[in-house]
Amino acid sequence: MIQKRILSGMQPTNALHLGNYLGALKNWVDLQNQGDYECFYCVVDLHAITMPYDRDNLKKATREVAAAYIAAGVDPQKSVLFPQSAVPAHSQLMWLLATMAQVGKLNRMTQFKDKAGKNAENAGLGLYAYPVLMAADILIYNATHVPVGEDQKQHLELARDLAATFNTRYDVEHFIQPEPYIMGDTTRVMSLRDGTSKMSKSAESDMTRINLTDDADLIAKKIKKAKTDPQPVPTCTEQFEGRPEAKNLMTIYAALADETMDDVFNKFGGQSFADFKKSMIDVSVAHLEPITTRMNDLMNDVTEIDKILAEGGEKCNAITEPFIDQTMDIMGFWKS
Ligand code: TYM
């Protein structure tokens, strides 16, 4: 039987936000605690440099993302937690896969189009090849499942595709085709200011998102200012029609309070958004404050995080080095 293995990652660019937490990180912790999977959680620092970044902040941002993983419940005794750059086989496999990745498919990647914007001619090759590195991150562990938010589905398709292309080209069963693991109702957490666009680290206004580093006052301020509409809180799903902000806030509430949407309709349906928001602030602060406090504690003395990351990197190198050798052997490379 194939060992069920999870791999996922987040970029150390700006602070993690509620979308990262509800769309992915919270699920990582659940999967880890189910005990059915071997879990690998990566801080994808090589991906973070595909857009302009602050060299002086990269190390801190990497530690901060690791601290967020741990604070949210990733347990280094149960899961392997590591920085991507500490495991050279990710980059090595990326090159091998890049020779098989079709330009036509990369051209269709919506994240590249969004990030490159109008100036695609000036975008770096790294940004274009981002999905190939992501495929390498996954395939180098032969991960069976990849818990991510909805926005990463297209990248996952490419990883599946590259695994199949390699196996067919070399007539082997070397790579497993990974399954996306897109869980729950919060696979797309939307901006607090516009219910039709995704909550994102790169949105200009910080008021569009709740960061895992925000304190209680800031969380309260952001929720109070979150966009709603003049109608009362919906009483059923049909009333979400044309009201993306209402849907988003209620979805976030349900996830943080660990309640069903029916519970939320029963509790708040027909009331004013002002009242709903008061409860939403309470629930958000109660859920997020312990995470932020633990993150801050970990960041006050980074020796523990550095030790965890170094040990994680070593474990990954022990797994990936023989696997990259095997991969190159299949491809016909010379070896002494
Ligand atoms: P990143 O850092 O952009 O996002 C990290 C995770 O957060 C999810 N996410 C969201 N989920 C719901 N609502 C949102 N508004 C929202 N915004 C972000 C993303 O889907 C993701 O799961 N390319 C990956 C990083 C990566 C990776 C990998 C992931 C690199 N290699 C290998 C899995 C496996 C990314 O989007 O990072």
Coordinates of C-alpha atoms and ligand atoms in Angstrom, one line a residue:
M1 CA 0.0 0.0 0.0
I2 CA 1.2 3.5 -0.8
Q3 CA 2.1 5.6 2.2
K4 CA -0.2 8.6 2.3
R5 CA 1.9 11.7 2.2
I6 CA 1.0 15.4 2.5
L7 CA 3.1 18.2 1.2
S8 CA 2.2 21.9 1.2
G9 CA 3.8 25.2 1.5
M10 CA 3.4 29.0 1.9
Q11 CA 5.5 31.9 0.7
P12 CA 7.3 34.1 3.2
T13 CA 6.0 37.3 1.6
N14 CA 4.3 39.6 4.1
A15 CA 2.4 38.2 7.0
L16 CA 0.1 35.3 6.6
H17 CA -3.6 36.2 6.6
L18 CA -6.9 34.7 7.4
G19 CA -7.2 33.2 3.8
N20 CA -3.9 31.3 4.2
Y21 CA -5.1 30.2 7.6
L22 CA -8.6 29.1 6.8
G23 CA -7.9 28.0 3.3
A24 CA -4.8 25.9 4.1
L25 CA -3.0 26.0 7.4
K26 CA -6.0 25.0 9.6
N27 CA -6.5 22.0 7.4
W28 CA -2.8 21.1 7.6
V29 CA -3.2 20.8 11.4
D30 CA -6.3 18.7 11.1
L31 CA -4.6 16.3 8.6
Q32 CA -1.5 16.1 10.8
N33 CA -3.7 15.2 13.8
Q34 CA -5.7 12.6 11.9
G35 CA -2.5 10.5 11.9
D36 CA -3.1 8.9 8.5
Y37 CA -0.5 10.9 6.7
E38 CA 3.2 11.7 6.8
C39 CA 3.2 15.5 6.7
F40 CA 5.7 17.8 5.1
Y41 CA 5.2 21.5 5.5
C42 CA 7.5 23.8 3.7
V43 CA 8.3 27.5 3.8
V44 CA 8.7 28.2 0.1
D45 CA 11.3 30.9 0.2
L46 CA 12.5 30.2 -3.3
H47 CA 9.0 31.0 -4.6
A48 CA 9.0 34.2 -2.6
I49 CA 11.9 35.7 -4.6
T50 CA 9.9 35.4 -7.9
M51 CA 8.5 38.9 -7.2
P52 CA 10.5 41.9 -5.9
Y53 CA 11.3 41.2 -2.3
D54 CA 13.3 42.7 0.6
R55 CA 16.6 40.8 1.0
D56 CA 17.0 42.1 4.6
N57 CA 13.6 40.7 5.6
L58 CA 13.7 37.2 3.9
K59 CA 15.2 35.4 6.8
K60 CA 12.8 37.0 9.3
A61 CA 9.8 36.3 7.1
T62 CA 10.8 32.7 6.7
R63 CA 11.0 32.3 10.5
E64 CA 7.7 34.1 10.9
V65 CA 5.9 31.7 8.6
A66 CA 7.4 28.8 10.4
A67 CA 6.3 30.4 13.7
A68 CA 2.8 30.7 12.3
Y69 CA 2.7 27.1 11.3
I70 CA 3.7 26.0 14.8
A71 CA 1.5 28.6 16.5
A72 CA -1.5 27.3 14.5
G73 CA -0.8 23.7 15.6
V74 CA 1.8 22.2 13.3
D75 CA 3.8 20.0 15.7
P76 CA 7.4 19.5 14.6
Q77 CA 7.3 16.1 16.5
K78 CA 4.6 14.9 14.1
S79 CA 5.3 16.9 10.9
V80 CA 8.4 17.8 9.0
L81 CA 8.8 21.6 8.9
F82 CA 11.5 23.0 6.7
P83 CA 12.6 25.9 4.4
Q84 CA 12.5 25.0 0.7
S85 CA 16.0 26.5 0.1
A86 CA 17.6 24.1 2.6
V87 CA 16.7 21.2 0.3
P88 CA 18.6 21.5 -3.0
A89 CA 16.7 18.6 -4.6
H90 CA 13.6 20.9 -5.1
S91 CA 15.6 23.1 -7.5
Q92 CA 17.3 20.2 -9.1
L93 CA 14.1 18.4 -9.9
M94 CA 12.6 21.7 -11.1
W95 CA 15.1 21.9 -13.9
L96 CA 14.5 18.3 -14.9
L97 CA 10.7 18.9 -15.0
A98 CA 11.2 22.2 -16.8
T99 CA 12.4 20.3 -19.8
M100 CA 9.0 18.6 -20.0
A101 CA 6.7 21.5 -19.1
Q102 CA 5.0 22.9 -22.1
V103 CA 5.1 26.6 -22.7
G104 CA 1.5 26.5 -23.9
K105 CA 0.4 25.2 -20.5
L106 CA 2.5 27.7 -18.6
N107 CA 1.0 30.5 -20.7
R108 CA -2.5 29.6 -19.4
M109 CA -1.5 29.9 -15.7
T110 CA -3.8 32.5 -14.2
Q111 CA -1.5 33.3 -11.3
F112 CA 1.3 34.2 -13.7
K113 CA -1.1 36.5 -15.6
D114 CA -2.3 38.2 -12.4
K115 CA 1.2 38.7 -11.0
A116 CA 2.9 39.7 -14.3
G117 CA 0.1 42.1 -15.0
K118 CA 0.2 44.2 -18.2
N119 CA 4.0 43.9 -18.3
A120 CA 4.4 40.2 -19.0
E121 CA 7.4 40.8 -21.3
N122 CA 9.4 42.1 -18.3
A123 CA 8.4 39.4 -15.9
G124 CA 11.2 37.1 -14.7
L125 CA 11.6 33.6 -15.9
G126 CA 11.3 32.4 -12.2
L127 CA 7.8 33.9 -12.0
Y128 CA 6.9 32.1 -15.3
A129 CA 8.4 28.8 -14.1
Y130 CA 6.8 29.1 -10.6
P131 CA 4.4 26.3 -11.2
V132 CA 7.2 24.0 -12.2
L133 CA 9.1 24.6 -9.0
M134 CA 5.8 23.9 -7.1
A135 CA 5.4 20.7 -9.0
A136 CA 9.0 19.7 -8.0
D137 CA 8.2 20.6 -4.3
I138 CA 5.4 18.0 -4.4
L139 CA 6.9 15.3 -6.7
I140 CA 10.2 15.1 -5.0
Y141 CA 8.4 13.6 -1.9
N142 CA 5.9 11.6 -4.0
A143 CA 3.2 13.4 -2.0
T144 CA -0.2 11.8 -2.5
H145 CA -2.2 14.8 -1.2
V146 CA -1.7 18.5 -1.4
P147 CA -3.9 20.7 0.9
V148 CA -4.3 24.1 -0.7
G149 CA -6.9 26.8 -1.3
E150 CA -8.9 26.8 -4.6
D151 CA -6.5 29.3 -6.3
Q152 CA -3.8 26.6 -6.5
K153 CA -5.8 24.0 -8.3
Q154 CA -4.4 24.9 -11.7
H155 CA -0.8 24.6 -10.4
L156 CA -1.7 21.2 -9.0
E157 CA -3.0 20.1 -12.4
L158 CA 0.3 20.9 -13.9
A159 CA 2.1 18.8 -11.2
R160 CA -0.2 15.9 -12.0
D161 CA 0.5 16.4 -15.7
L162 CA 4.3 16.5 -15.3
A163 CA 4.2 13.3 -13.2
A164 CA 2.3 11.5 -15.9
T165 CA 4.5 12.9 -18.7
F166 CA 7.7 11.7 -16.9
N167 CA 6.2 8.2 -16.3
T168 CA 5.1 7.9 -19.9
R169 CA 8.2 9.2 -21.4
Y170 CA 10.5 6.9 -19.5
D171 CA 8.0 4.0 -19.2
V172 CA 8.2 3.9 -15.4
E173 CA 5.9 4.3 -12.4
H174 CA 8.3 6.8 -10.7
F175 CA 6.1 9.7 -9.7
I176 CA 2.7 9.5 -8.0
Q177 CA 0.1 11.9 -9.4
P178 CA -0.8 14.1 -6.4
E179 CA -4.4 14.8 -5.5
P180 CA -5.4 18.3 -4.5
Y181 CA -6.9 18.4 -1.1
I182 CA -9.3 21.4 -1.2
M183 CA -11.3 21.3 2.0
G184 CA -14.4 23.0 3.4
D185 CA -16.2 26.3 2.7
T186 CA -13.2 28.5 3.1
T187 CA -11.2 27.5 0.1
R188 CA -11.6 31.1 -1.1
V189 CA -11.6 33.7 1.7
M190 CA -12.4 37.0 0.1
S191 CA -11.2 40.6 0.7
L192 CA -12.9 42.5 3.6
R193 CA -13.4 45.4 1.2
D194 CA -14.6 43.6 -1.9
G195 CA -16.4 40.2 -1.7
T196 CA -15.5 39.4 -5.3
S197 CA -11.8 39.5 -5.0
K198 CA -9.6 37.1 -3.0
M199 CA -8.0 38.1 0.3
S200 CA -4.4 38.5 -0.6
K201 CA -1.0 39.4 0.8
S202 CA -0.3 41.6 -2.2
A203 CA -3.5 43.8 -2.0
E204 CA -2.4 47.3 -1.5
S205 CA -4.7 48.1 1.5
D206 CA -4.0 46.2 4.7
M207 CA -7.7 46.8 5.6
T208 CA -8.7 44.1 3.0
R209 CA -7.2 41.3 5.2
I210 CA -6.8 40.1 8.7
N211 CA -3.2 39.1 9.3
L212 CA -2.1 36.5 11.8
T213 CA 0.1 39.2 13.3
D214 CA -2.8 41.7 13.9
D215 CA -3.6 42.4 17.5
A216 CA -7.2 42.5 19.0
D217 CA -7.7 46.2 18.4
L218 CA -6.6 46.0 14.7
I219 CA -8.8 42.9 14.1
A220 CA -11.8 44.8 15.6
K221 CA -11.1 47.9 13.5
K222 CA -10.8 45.9 10.3
I223 CA -14.1 44.0 11.0
K224 CA -15.9 47.2 11.9
K225 CA -14.8 48.7 8.6
A226 CA -15.5 45.6 6.5
K227 CA -17.8 46.2 3.6
T228 CA -21.4 45.0 4.0
D229 CA -24.7 46.0 2.4
P230 CA -27.7 47.9 3.9
Q231 CA -29.9 44.8 4.1
P232 CA -30.2 42.7 7.3
V233 CA -28.1 39.5 7.8
P234 CA -29.3 36.8 5.4
T235 CA -31.4 34.0 6.9
C236 CA -30.7 31.3 4.2
T237 CA -28.2 30.5 1.4
E238 CA -30.6 31.9 -1.3
Q239 CA -30.2 35.3 0.3
F240 CA -26.5 35.3 -0.4
E241 CA -27.4 36.0 -4.1
G242 CA -25.7 39.2 -5.1
R243 CA -24.3 39.7 -1.6
P244 CA -20.7 38.5 -1.8
E245 CA -19.6 40.5 1.3
A246 CA -22.3 39.1 3.5
K247 CA -21.5 35.6 2.3
N248 CA -17.8 36.1 3.0
L249 CA -18.2 37.5 6.5
M250 CA -20.6 34.7 7.5
T251 CA -18.4 32.0 6.0
I252 CA -15.4 33.4 8.0
Y253 CA -17.5 33.5 11.2
A254 CA -18.7 29.9 10.7
A255 CA -15.1 28.7 10.2
L256 CA -13.7 30.5 13.2
A257 CA -16.6 29.6 15.5
D258 CA -16.6 26.0 14.2
E259 CA -20.3 26.3 13.4
T260 CA -22.3 25.3 10.4
M261 CA -23.8 28.0 8.2
D262 CA -27.3 26.9 9.4
D263 CA -26.2 27.7 13.0
V264 CA -25.0 31.1 11.8
F265 CA -28.3 31.8 9.9
N266 CA -30.3 30.8 13.0
K267 CA -28.2 33.0 15.3
F268 CA -27.9 36.2 13.3
G269 CA -30.4 36.0 10.3
G270 CA -32.5 39.1 10.2
Q271 CA -30.3 41.1 12.6
S272 CA -28.2 44.2 11.7
F273 CA -24.7 43.7 10.5
A274 CA -23.5 46.0 13.3
D275 CA -24.7 43.3 15.8
F276 CA -23.3 40.5 13.7
K277 CA -19.9 42.2 13.5
K278 CA -19.7 42.5 17.3
S279 CA -19.9 38.7 17.6
M280 CA -17.6 38.3 14.7
I281 CA -15.0 40.4 16.4
D282 CA -15.3 38.3 19.6
V283 CA -15.0 35.0 17.8
S284 CA -12.1 36.2 15.6
V285 CA -10.1 37.6 18.6
A286 CA -10.8 34.5 20.7
H287 CA -9.6 32.2 17.9
L288 CA -6.7 34.2 16.6
E289 CA -5.2 35.9 19.7
P290 CA -3.6 32.7 21.1
I291 CA -2.0 32.0 17.7
T292 CA -0.6 35.6 17.5
T293 CA 0.7 35.4 21.1
R294 CA 2.4 32.1 20.5
M295 CA 3.9 33.4 17.2
N296 CA 5.3 36.5 19.0
D297 CA 6.8 34.3 21.8
L298 CA 8.5 32.1 19.2
M299 CA 9.8 35.1 17.3
N300 CA 11.2 36.6 20.5
D301 CA 13.8 33.8 20.6
V302 CA 14.4 32.3 17.2
T303 CA 16.8 29.5 18.4
E304 CA 13.9 27.1 18.7
I305 CA 12.5 27.8 15.2
D306 CA 16.0 27.7 13.7
K307 CA 16.6 24.3 15.3
I308 CA 13.3 23.0 14.0
L309 CA 13.9 24.3 10.5
A310 CA 17.5 22.9 10.4
E311 CA 16.3 19.4 11.6
G312 CA 13.4 19.5 9.1
G313 CA 15.9 20.3 6.2
E314 CA 18.1 17.4 7.2
K315 CA 15.2 15.0 7.2
C316 CA 14.2 16.2 3.8
N317 CA 17.7 15.9 2.3
A318 CA 17.9 12.3 3.5
I319 CA 14.7 11.5 1.6
T320 CA 15.2 13.6 -1.5
E321 CA 18.9 13.0 -2.3
P322 CA 18.5 9.3 -3.1
F323 CA 15.3 10.1 -5.0
I324 CA 16.9 12.7 -7.2
D325 CA 19.7 10.2 -7.9
Q326 CA 17.1 7.7 -8.9
T327 CA 15.3 10.2 -11.1
M328 CA 18.5 11.2 -12.9
D329 CA 19.4 7.5 -13.3
I330 CA 16.0 6.9 -15.0
M331 CA 16.8 9.8 -17.3
G332 CA 20.1 8.4 -18.3
F333 CA 22.6 10.7 -16.6
W334 CA 26.2 9.7 -16.1
K335 CA 27.1 8.9 -12.5
S336 CA 30.5 7.7 -11.0
Ligands
TYM1 P1 0.7 31.3 -1.0 O1 1.7 31.6 0.1 O2 0.3 32.3 -1.9 O3 -0.6 30.7 -0.3 C1 -0.5 29.7 0.7 C2 -1.8 29.0 0.8 O4 -2.9 29.8 1.2 C3 -4.0 29.6 0.3 N1 -4.7 30.9 0.1 C4 -6.0 31.0 0.3 N2 -7.0 30.2 0.6 C5 -8.2 30.7 0.7 N3 -8.6 32.0 0.5 C6 -7.6 32.9 0.2 N4 -7.9 34.2 0.0 C7 -6.2 32.4 0.0 N5 -5.1 33.0 -0.3 C8 -4.1 32.1 -0.2 C9 -3.3 29.1 -1.0 O5 -4.2 28.4 -1.8 C10 -2.2 28.3 -0.5 O6 -2.7 27.0 -0.2 N6 1.9 28.4 -4.7 C11 1.6 28.2 -3.2 C12 2.9 27.9 -2.5 C13 3.5 26.6 -2.8 C14 3.0 25.3 -2.6 C15 4.0 24.4 -3.1 C16 1.8 24.8 -2.1 C17 4.7 26.4 -3.3 N7 5.0 25.1 -3.5 C18 3.7 23.0 -3.0 C19 1.5 23.4 -2.1 C20 2.5 22.6 -2.5 C21 0.9 29.4 -2.7 O7 -0.1 29.8 -3.2 O8 1.4 30.0 -1.7

